Coordinates of C-alpha atoms and ligand atoms in Angstrom, one line a residue:
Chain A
X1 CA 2.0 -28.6 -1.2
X2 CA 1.3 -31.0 -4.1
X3 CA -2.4 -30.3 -4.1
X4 CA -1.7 -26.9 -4.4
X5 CA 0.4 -25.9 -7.3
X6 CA -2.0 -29.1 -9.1
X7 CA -5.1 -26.8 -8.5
X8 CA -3.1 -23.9 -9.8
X9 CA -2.2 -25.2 -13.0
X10 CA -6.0 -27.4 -13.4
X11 CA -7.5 -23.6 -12.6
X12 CA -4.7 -21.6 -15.4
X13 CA -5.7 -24.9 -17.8
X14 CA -9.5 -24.9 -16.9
X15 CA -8.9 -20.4 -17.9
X16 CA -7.2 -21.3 -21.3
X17 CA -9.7 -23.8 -22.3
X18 CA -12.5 -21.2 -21.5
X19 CA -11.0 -18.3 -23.5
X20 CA -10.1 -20.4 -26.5
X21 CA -14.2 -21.3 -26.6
X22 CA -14.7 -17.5 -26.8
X23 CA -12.0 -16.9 -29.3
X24 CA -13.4 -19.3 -31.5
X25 CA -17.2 -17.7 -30.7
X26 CA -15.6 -14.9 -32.0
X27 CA -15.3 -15.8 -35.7
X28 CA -18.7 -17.6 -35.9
X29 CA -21.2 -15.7 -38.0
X30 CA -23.6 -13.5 -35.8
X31 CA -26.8 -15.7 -35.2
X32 CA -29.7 -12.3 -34.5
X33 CA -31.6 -11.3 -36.9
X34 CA -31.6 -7.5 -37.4
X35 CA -35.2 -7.4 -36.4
X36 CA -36.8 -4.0 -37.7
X37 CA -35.1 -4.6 -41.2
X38 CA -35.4 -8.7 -40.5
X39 CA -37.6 -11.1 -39.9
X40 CA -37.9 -14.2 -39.6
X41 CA -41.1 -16.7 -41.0
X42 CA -43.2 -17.8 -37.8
X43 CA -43.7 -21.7 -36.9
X44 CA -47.0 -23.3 -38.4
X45 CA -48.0 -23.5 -34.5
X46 CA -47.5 -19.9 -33.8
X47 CA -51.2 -18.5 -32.8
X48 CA -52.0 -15.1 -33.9
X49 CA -55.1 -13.1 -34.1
X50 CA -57.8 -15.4 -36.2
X51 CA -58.5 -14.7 -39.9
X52 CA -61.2 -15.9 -42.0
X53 CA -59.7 -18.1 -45.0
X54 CA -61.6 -17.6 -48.5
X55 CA -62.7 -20.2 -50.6
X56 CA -61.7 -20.4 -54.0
X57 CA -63.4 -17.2 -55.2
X58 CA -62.2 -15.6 -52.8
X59 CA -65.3 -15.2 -50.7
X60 CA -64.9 -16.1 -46.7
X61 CA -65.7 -20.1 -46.5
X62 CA -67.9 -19.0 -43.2
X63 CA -71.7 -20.3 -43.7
X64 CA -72.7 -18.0 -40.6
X65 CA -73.7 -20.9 -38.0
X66 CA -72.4 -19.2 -35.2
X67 CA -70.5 -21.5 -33.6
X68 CA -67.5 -19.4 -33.0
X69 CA -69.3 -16.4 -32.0
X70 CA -70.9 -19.2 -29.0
X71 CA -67.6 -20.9 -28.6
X72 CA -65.6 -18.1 -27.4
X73 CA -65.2 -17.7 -23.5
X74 CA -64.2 -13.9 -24.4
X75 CA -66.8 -13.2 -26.1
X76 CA -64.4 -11.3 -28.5
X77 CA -66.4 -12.7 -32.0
X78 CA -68.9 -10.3 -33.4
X79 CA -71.3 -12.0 -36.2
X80 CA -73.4 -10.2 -39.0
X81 CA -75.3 -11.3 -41.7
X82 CA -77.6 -10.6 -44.3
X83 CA -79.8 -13.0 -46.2
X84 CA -79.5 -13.7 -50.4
X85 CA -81.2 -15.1 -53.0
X86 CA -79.6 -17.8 -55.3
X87 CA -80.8 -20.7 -58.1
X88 CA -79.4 -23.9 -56.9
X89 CA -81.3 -26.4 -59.0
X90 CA -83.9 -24.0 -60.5
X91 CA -85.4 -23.1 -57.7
X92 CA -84.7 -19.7 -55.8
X93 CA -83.3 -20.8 -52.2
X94 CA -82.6 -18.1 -49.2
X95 CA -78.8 -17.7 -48.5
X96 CA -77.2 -16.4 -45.5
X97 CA -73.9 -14.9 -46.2
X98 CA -71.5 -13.3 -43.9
X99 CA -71.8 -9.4 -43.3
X100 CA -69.8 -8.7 -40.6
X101 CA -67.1 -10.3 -38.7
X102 CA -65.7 -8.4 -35.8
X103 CA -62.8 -9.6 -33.4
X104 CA -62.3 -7.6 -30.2
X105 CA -58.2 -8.8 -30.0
X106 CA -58.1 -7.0 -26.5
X107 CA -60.4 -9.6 -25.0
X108 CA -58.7 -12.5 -27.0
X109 CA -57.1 -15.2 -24.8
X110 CA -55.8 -17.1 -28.3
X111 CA -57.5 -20.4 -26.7
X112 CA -57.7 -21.3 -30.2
X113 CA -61.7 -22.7 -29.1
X114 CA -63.2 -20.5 -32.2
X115 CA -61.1 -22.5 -34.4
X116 CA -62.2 -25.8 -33.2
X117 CA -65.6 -25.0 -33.6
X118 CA -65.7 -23.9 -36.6
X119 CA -67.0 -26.8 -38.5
X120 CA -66.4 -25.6 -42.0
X121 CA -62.9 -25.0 -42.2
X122 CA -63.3 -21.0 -42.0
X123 CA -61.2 -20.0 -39.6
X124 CA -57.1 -20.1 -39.0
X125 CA -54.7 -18.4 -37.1
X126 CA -52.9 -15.2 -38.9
X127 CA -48.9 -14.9 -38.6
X128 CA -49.5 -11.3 -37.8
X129 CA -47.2 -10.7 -34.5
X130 CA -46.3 -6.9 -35.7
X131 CA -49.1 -5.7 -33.2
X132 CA -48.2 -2.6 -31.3
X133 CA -50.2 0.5 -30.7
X134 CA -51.3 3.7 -28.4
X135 CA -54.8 3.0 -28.9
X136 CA -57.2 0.2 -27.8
X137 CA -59.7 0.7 -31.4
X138 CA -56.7 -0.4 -33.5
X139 CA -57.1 -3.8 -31.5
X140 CA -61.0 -4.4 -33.0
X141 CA -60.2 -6.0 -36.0
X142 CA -62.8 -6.3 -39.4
X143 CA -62.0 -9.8 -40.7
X144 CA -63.9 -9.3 -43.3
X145 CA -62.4 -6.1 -44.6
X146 CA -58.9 -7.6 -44.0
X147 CA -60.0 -10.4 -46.1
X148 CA -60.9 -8.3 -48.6
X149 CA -57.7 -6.3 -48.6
X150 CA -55.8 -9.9 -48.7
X151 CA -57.8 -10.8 -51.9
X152 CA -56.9 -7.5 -53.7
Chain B
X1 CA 13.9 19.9 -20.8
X2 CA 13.0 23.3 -19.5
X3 CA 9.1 22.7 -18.3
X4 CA 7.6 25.9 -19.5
X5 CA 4.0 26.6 -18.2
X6 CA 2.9 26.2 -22.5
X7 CA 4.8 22.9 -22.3
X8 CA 2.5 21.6 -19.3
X9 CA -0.8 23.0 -21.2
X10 CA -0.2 21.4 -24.2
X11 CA 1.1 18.2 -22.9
X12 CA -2.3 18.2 -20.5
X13 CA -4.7 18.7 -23.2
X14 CA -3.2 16.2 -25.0
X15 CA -3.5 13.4 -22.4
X16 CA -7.1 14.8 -22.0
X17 CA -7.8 14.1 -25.4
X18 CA -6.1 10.8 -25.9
X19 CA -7.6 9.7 -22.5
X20 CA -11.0 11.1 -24.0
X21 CA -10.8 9.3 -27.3
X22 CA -9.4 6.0 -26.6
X23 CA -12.1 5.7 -23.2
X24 CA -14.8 6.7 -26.2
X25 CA -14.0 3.9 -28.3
X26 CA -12.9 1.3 -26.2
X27 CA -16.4 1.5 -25.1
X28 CA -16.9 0.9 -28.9
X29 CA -14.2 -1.7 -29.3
X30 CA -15.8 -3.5 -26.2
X31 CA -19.2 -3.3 -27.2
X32 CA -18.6 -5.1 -30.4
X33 CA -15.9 -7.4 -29.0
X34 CA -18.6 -8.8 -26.3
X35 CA -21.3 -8.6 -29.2
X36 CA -19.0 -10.9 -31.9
X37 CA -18.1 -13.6 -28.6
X38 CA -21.8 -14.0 -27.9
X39 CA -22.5 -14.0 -31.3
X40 CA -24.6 -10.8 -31.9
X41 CA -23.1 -7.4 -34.1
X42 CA -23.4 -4.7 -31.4
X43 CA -23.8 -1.3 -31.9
X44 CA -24.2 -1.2 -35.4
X45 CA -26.8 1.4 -36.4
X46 CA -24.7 4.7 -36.1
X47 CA -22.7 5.0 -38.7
X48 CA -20.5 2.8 -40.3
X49 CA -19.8 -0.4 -37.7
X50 CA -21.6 1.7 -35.4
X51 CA -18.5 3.7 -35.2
X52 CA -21.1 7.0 -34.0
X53 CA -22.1 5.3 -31.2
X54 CA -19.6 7.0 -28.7
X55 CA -20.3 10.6 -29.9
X56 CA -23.9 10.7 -29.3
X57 CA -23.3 8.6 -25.5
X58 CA -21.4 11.6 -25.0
X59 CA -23.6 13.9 -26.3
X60 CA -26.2 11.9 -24.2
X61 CA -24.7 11.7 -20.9
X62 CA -23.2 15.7 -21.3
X63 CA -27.0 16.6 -21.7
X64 CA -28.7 14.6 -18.6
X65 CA -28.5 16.5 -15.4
X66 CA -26.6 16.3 -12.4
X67 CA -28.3 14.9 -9.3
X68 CA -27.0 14.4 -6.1
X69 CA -29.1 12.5 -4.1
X70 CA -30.5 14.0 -0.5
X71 CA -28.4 13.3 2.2
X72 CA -25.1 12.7 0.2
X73 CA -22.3 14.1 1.2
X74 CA -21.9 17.2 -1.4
X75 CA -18.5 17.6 -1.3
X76 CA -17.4 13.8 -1.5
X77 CA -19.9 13.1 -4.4
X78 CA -19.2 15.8 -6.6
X79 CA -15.5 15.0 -6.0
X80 CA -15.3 11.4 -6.2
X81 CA -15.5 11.2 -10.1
X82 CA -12.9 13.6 -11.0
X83 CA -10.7 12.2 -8.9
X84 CA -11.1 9.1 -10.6
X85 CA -10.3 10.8 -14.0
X86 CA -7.7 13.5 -12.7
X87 CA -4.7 10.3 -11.2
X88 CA -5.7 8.8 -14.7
X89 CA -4.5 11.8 -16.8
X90 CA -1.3 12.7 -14.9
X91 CA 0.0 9.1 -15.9
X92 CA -0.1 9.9 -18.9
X93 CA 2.3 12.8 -18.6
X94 CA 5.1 10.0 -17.2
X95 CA 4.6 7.6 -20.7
X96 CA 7.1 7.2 -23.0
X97 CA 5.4 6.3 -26.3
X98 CA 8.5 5.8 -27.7
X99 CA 12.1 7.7 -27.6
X100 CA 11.1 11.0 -28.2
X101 CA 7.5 11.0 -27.5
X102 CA 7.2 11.4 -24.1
X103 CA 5.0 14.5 -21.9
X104 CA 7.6 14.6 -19.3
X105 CA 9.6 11.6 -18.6
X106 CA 10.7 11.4 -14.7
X107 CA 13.3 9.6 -13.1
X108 CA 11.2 7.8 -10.9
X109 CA 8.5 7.3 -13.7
X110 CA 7.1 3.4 -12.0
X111 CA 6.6 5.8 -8.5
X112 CA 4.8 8.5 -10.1
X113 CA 2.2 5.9 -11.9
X114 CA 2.0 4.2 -8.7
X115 CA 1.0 6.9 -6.7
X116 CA -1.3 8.0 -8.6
X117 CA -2.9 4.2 -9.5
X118 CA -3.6 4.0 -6.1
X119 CA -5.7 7.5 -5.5
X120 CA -8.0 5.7 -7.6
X121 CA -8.9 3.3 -4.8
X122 CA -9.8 6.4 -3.3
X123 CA -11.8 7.9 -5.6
X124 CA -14.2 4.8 -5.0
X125 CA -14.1 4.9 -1.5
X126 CA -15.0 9.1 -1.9
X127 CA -17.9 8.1 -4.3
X128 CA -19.4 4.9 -2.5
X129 CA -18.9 6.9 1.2
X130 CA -20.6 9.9 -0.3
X131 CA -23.4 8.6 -1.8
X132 CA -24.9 7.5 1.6
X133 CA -26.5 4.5 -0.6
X134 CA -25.7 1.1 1.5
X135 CA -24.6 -0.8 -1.9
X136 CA -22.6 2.1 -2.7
X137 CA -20.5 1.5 0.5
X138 CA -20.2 -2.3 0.2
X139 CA -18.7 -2.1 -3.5
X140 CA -16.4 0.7 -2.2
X141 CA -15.6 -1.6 0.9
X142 CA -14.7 -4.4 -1.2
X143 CA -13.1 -2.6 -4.1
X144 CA -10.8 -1.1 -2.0
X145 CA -9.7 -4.2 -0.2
X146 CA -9.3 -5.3 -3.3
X147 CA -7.0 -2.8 -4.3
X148 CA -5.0 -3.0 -1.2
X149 CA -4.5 -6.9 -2.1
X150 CA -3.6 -6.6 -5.5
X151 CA -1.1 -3.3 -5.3
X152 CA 1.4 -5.7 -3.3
X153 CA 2.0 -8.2 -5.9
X154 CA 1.8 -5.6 -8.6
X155 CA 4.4 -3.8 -6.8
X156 CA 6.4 -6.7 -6.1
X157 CA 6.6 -7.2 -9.9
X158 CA 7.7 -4.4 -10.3
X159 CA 9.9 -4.1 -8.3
X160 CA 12.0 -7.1 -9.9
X161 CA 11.9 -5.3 -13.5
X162 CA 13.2 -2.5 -11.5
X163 CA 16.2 -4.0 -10.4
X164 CA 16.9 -6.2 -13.2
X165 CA 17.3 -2.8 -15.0
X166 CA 18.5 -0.2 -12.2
X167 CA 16.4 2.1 -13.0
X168 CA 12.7 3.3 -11.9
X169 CA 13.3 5.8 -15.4
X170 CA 10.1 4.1 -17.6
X171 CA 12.1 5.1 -20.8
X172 CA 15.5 4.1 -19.3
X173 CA 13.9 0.9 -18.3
X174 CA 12.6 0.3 -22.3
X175 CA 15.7 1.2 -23.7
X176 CA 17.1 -1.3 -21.6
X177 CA 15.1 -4.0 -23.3
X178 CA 16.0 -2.9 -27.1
X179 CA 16.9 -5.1 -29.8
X180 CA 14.8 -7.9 -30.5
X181 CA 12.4 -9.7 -28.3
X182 CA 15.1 -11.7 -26.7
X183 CA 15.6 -8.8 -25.4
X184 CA 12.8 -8.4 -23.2
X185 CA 12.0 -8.6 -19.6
X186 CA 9.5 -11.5 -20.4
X187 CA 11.7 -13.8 -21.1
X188 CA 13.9 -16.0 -18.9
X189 CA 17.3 -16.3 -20.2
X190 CA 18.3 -13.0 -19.1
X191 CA 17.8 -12.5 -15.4
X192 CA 15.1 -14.6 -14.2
X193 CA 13.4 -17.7 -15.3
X194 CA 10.5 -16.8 -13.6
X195 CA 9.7 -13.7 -15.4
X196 CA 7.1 -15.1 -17.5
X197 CA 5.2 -16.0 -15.2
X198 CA 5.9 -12.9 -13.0
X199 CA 4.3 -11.5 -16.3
X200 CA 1.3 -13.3 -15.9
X201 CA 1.0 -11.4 -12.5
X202 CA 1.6 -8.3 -13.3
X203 CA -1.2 -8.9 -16.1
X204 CA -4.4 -10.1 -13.5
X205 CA -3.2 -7.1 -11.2
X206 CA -3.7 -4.8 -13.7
X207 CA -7.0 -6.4 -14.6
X208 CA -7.9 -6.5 -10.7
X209 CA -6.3 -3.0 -10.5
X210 CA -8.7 -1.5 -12.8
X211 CA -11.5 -3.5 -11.3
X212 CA -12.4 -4.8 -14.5
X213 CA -14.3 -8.7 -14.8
X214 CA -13.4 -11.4 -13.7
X215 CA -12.7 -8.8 -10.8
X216 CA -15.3 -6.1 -10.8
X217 CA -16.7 -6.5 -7.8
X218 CA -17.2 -3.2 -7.1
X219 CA -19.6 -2.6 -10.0
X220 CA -21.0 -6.5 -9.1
X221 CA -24.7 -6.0 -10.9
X222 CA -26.2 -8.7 -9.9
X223 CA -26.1 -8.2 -6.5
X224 CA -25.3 -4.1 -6.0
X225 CA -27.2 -2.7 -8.3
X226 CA -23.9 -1.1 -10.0
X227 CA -21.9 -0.9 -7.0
X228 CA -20.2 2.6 -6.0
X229 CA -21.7 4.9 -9.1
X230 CA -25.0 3.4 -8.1
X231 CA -26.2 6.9 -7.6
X232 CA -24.0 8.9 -10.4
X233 CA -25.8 9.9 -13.8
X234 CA -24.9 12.1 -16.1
X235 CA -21.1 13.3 -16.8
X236 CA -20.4 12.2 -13.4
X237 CA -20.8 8.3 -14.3
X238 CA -19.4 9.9 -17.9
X239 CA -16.4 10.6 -15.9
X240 CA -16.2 7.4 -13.8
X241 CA -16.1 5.2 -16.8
X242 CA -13.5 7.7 -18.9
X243 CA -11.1 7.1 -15.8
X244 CA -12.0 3.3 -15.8
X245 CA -10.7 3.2 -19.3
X246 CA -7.8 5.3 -19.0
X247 CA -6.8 3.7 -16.4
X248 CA -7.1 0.0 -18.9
X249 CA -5.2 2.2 -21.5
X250 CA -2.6 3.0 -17.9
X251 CA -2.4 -0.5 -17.1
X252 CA -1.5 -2.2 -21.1
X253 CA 1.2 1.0 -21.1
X254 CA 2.7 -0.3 -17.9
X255 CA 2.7 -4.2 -19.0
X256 CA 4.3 -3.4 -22.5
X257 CA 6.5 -0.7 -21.3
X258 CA 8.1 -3.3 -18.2
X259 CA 7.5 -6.8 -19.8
X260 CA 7.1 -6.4 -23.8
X261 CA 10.1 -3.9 -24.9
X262 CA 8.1 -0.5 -24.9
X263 CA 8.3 1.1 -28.4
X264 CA 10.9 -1.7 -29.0
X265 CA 10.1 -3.9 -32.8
X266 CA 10.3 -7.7 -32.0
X267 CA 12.6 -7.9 -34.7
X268 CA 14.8 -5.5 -34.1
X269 CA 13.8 -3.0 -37.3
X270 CA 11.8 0.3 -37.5
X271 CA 11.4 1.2 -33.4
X272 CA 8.5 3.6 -33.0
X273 CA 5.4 4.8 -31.6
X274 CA 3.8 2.4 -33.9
X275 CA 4.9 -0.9 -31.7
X276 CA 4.3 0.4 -28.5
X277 CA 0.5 1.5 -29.6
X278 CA 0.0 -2.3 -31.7
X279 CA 1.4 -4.1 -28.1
X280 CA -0.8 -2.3 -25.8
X281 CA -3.8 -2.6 -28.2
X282 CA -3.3 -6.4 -28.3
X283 CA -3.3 -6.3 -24.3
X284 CA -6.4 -4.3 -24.3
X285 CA -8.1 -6.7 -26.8
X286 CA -7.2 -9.9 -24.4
X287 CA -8.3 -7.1 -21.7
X288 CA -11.6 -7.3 -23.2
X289 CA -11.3 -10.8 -24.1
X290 CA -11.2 -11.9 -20.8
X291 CA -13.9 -9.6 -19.5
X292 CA -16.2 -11.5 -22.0
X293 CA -15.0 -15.1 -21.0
X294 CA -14.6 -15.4 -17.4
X295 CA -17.5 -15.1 -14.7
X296 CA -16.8 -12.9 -11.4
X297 CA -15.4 -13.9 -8.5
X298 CA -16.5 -14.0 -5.0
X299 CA -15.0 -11.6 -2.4
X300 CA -13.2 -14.4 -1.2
X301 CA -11.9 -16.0 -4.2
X302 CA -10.2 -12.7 -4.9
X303 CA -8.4 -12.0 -2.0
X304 CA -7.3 -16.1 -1.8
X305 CA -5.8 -15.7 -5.6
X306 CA -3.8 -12.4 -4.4
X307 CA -2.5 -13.8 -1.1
X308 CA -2.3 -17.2 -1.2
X309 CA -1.1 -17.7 -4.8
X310 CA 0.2 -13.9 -6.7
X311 CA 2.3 -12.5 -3.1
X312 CA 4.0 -15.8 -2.4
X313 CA 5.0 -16.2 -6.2
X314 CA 5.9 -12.7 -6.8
X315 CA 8.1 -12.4 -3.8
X316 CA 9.7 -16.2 -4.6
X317 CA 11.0 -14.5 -8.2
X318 CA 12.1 -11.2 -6.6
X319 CA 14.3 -13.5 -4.2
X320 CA 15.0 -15.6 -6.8
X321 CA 16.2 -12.8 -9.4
X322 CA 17.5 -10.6 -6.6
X323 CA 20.4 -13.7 -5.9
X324 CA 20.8 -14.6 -9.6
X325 CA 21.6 -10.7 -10.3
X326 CA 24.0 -11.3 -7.3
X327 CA 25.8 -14.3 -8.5
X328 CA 26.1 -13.3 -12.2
Ligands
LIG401 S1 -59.0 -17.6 -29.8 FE1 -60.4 -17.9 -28.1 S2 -60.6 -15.9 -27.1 FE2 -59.8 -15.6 -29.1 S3 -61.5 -15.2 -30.4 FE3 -61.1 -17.4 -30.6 S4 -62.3 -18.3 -29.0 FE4 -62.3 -16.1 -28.6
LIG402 S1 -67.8 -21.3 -36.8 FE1 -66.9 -21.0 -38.8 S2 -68.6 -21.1 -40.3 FE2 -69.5 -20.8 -38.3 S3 -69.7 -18.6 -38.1 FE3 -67.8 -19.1 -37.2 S4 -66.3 -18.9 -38.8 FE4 -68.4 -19.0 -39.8

């Protein structure tokens, strides 16, 4: 008889401390963020699709060697280059510079192994996550042309 | 009062509308009230505060068609949801907002509301039988046990306001309780000092009355996919959920009307319409409180609360006040 009014009033006790945790919820400020209108600034670990960094001038830092383009178990990296002429010293040297640079991001597994190839320093991962579309061509990026809208 | 066939009309339409309205933005009011506890906004893209929300779900569920699924019973299923608003709207009629604002008040005013609180059990049963949809027919199975359960100690309750006032008159029965808060049936020194907590009773019946969380097992999601409407779209779920929340709006009016003093000003100054509408909104808000707060129960810890714990109680204070009215 004693147990059981006890495990009345513990249960009516154990019910008031529960709604006084949601009444003081209640007042907190709202934690979401409003996300169309919002956002919020992503993690420095948070992989997107890759993007070419520029050096100082503002041209891609990427020498051409390849390595990402043979790194990649997608096969998602599309290389392109043409050849230059520059002084260095005087003399007239042969320059390969980067033409083309085409990602297929519908093959992309974000492994993150084209980055760790890449032994100059010319690739990172973007912040983009705003990716949503009907069509599969809006997924093959041109980080070249991206790089060059970034720079203007 | 002469009960003219213009009087019943407009005192109909009326209800309708209040019904309509206040089932519209409860919704509203519950949607935020969840949304501030778990510490999101809600519905706030429509309008101010989202306050458009409720108009275009109306204008959303009005446009969707009707389906009745094959092999339902036709009859039961298209009658089912009306029935659960129809009981809901003839309550109305009985409520005495306040002294003069009243549809039709009835002698037996507690009976009428009742009688028709309990064809809502019905109206589940109707909808979960006709849907021939196996969760359908277990949420009606246990809703309706449910309601059985819970009716007794409601009643029980009741019954002791009833005799502490002689009268089953819902305005007789506020009028009763005028004058300040000391007045009212809640508290002890008058008849009972149980009454509190006979209070208390009355309050988790109405919640389990209205099958509303922590005791909506017939609507249990997570493990009948939404329990008796499982197979209602359209108005017909619009309809469902209208007579859920008139029935809430049924349930506060009851509580404030027996327990809290009716129209009657704690204070004793400036009766009206306005108290009895600021009491049951504060019921409806814990209403809602609770919903957010309190997980369900299982079948079994429903029917223990009302048997083991409410009946024994309730009857203990109608004994109890039934020889103190006797000896005093
Ligand atoms: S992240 Fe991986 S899959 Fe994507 S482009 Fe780089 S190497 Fe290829
Ligand atoms: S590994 Fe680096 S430098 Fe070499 S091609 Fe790829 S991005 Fe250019």
């Amino acid at each position: 008889m004693g147990g059981y009014f006890s495990e009345i009033l513990y249960g009516s006790k154990s019910l008031l401390v529960g709604m006084g945790i949601t009444f003081r919820e209640f007042f907190k400020p709202t934690v979401t963020v409003q996300y169309p209108y919002q956002t919020i600034k992503m993690s420095a670990r948070f992989r997107g699709h890759i993007e070419l960094i520029a050096d100082a001038e503002g041209k891609p830092k990427c020498v051409v060697c390849g390595m990402c383009e043979r790194a990649c178990p997608s096969g998602c990296i599309t290389l392109g280059s043409t050849s230059v002429e520059v002084e260095v010293d005087g003399k007239v040297k042969k320059k390969k510079i980067l033409s083309k640079y085409e990602l297929d991001f519908t093959k992309c597994s974000l492994c993150g192994q084209c980055v760790e190839n890449c032994n100059f320093g010319a690739l990172e991962f973007s912040k983009e996550y705003n990716l949503a579309s009907t069509r599969k061509e809006d997924f093959h990026f041109n980080l070249l042309k991206r790089l060059e809208e970034r720079n203007a | 009062m002469s009960l003219t066939l213009l009087n019943v009309i407009v005192a109909v339409v009326i209800a309708i509308a209040f019904a309509a309205v206040n089932a519209a933005y409860l919704v509203w009011a519950e949607r935020r009230g969840a949304a501030r506890i778990q510490r999101r906004p809600g519905p706030n893209i429509n309008g101010p505060f989202g306050l458009l929300q409720p108009p275009l779900d109306g204008i959303k569920l009005m446009t969707k068609q009707l389906m009745i699924p094959g092999g339902a019973d036709k009859i039961l299923f298209m009658v089912a949801p009306v029935l659960a608003m129809a009981p809901a709207i003839m309550s109305f009629v009985t409520i005495p907002f306040s002294a003069g604002i009243a549809a039709h008040n009835m002698e037996l005013g507690v009976l009428v509301i009742f009688a028709f609180a309990s064809m809502g059990a019905m109206a589940i049963l109707f909808a979960g039988w006709g849907s021939r949809n196996k969760y359908s027919v277990m949420a009606s199975v246990r809703a309706v046990s449910q309601n059985v359960s819970y009716e007794i100690p409601m009643l029980i309750t009741a019954i002791t306001v009833v005799m502490t006032t002689g009268s089953m008159d819902l305005k007789a029965i506020s009028m009763a309780q005028s004058g300040g808060f000391w007045h009212w049936n809640i508290f002890p020194s008058l008849h009972s000092p149980l009454m509190p907590i006979s209070f208390i009773i009355f309050f988790i019946c109405s919640l389990a009355e209205t099958n509303r969380a922590p005791f909506d097992l017939g609507e249990a999601e997570s493990e009948l996919v939404a329990g008796f409407h499982t197979e209602y779209g359209s108005m017909g779920f619009g309809l469902f959920f209208m007579g859920e929340y008139a029935n809430i709006v049924i349930g506060a009016s009851l509580t404030t009307i027996l327990f809290l003093g009716g129209w009657d000003c704690p204070f004793g100054m400036f009766p009206g319409v306005w108290w009895f509408l600021l009491k049951i909104y504060l019921l409806i808000a814990t209403f809602i409180w609770i919903r957010w707060t309190f997980p369900r129960t299982t079948i079994y810890g429903l029917l223990n609360l009302s048997w083991k714990i409410l009946i024994p109680i309730s009857l203990f204070n109608l004994l109890l006040t039934a020889g103190l009215l006797k000896v005093f």
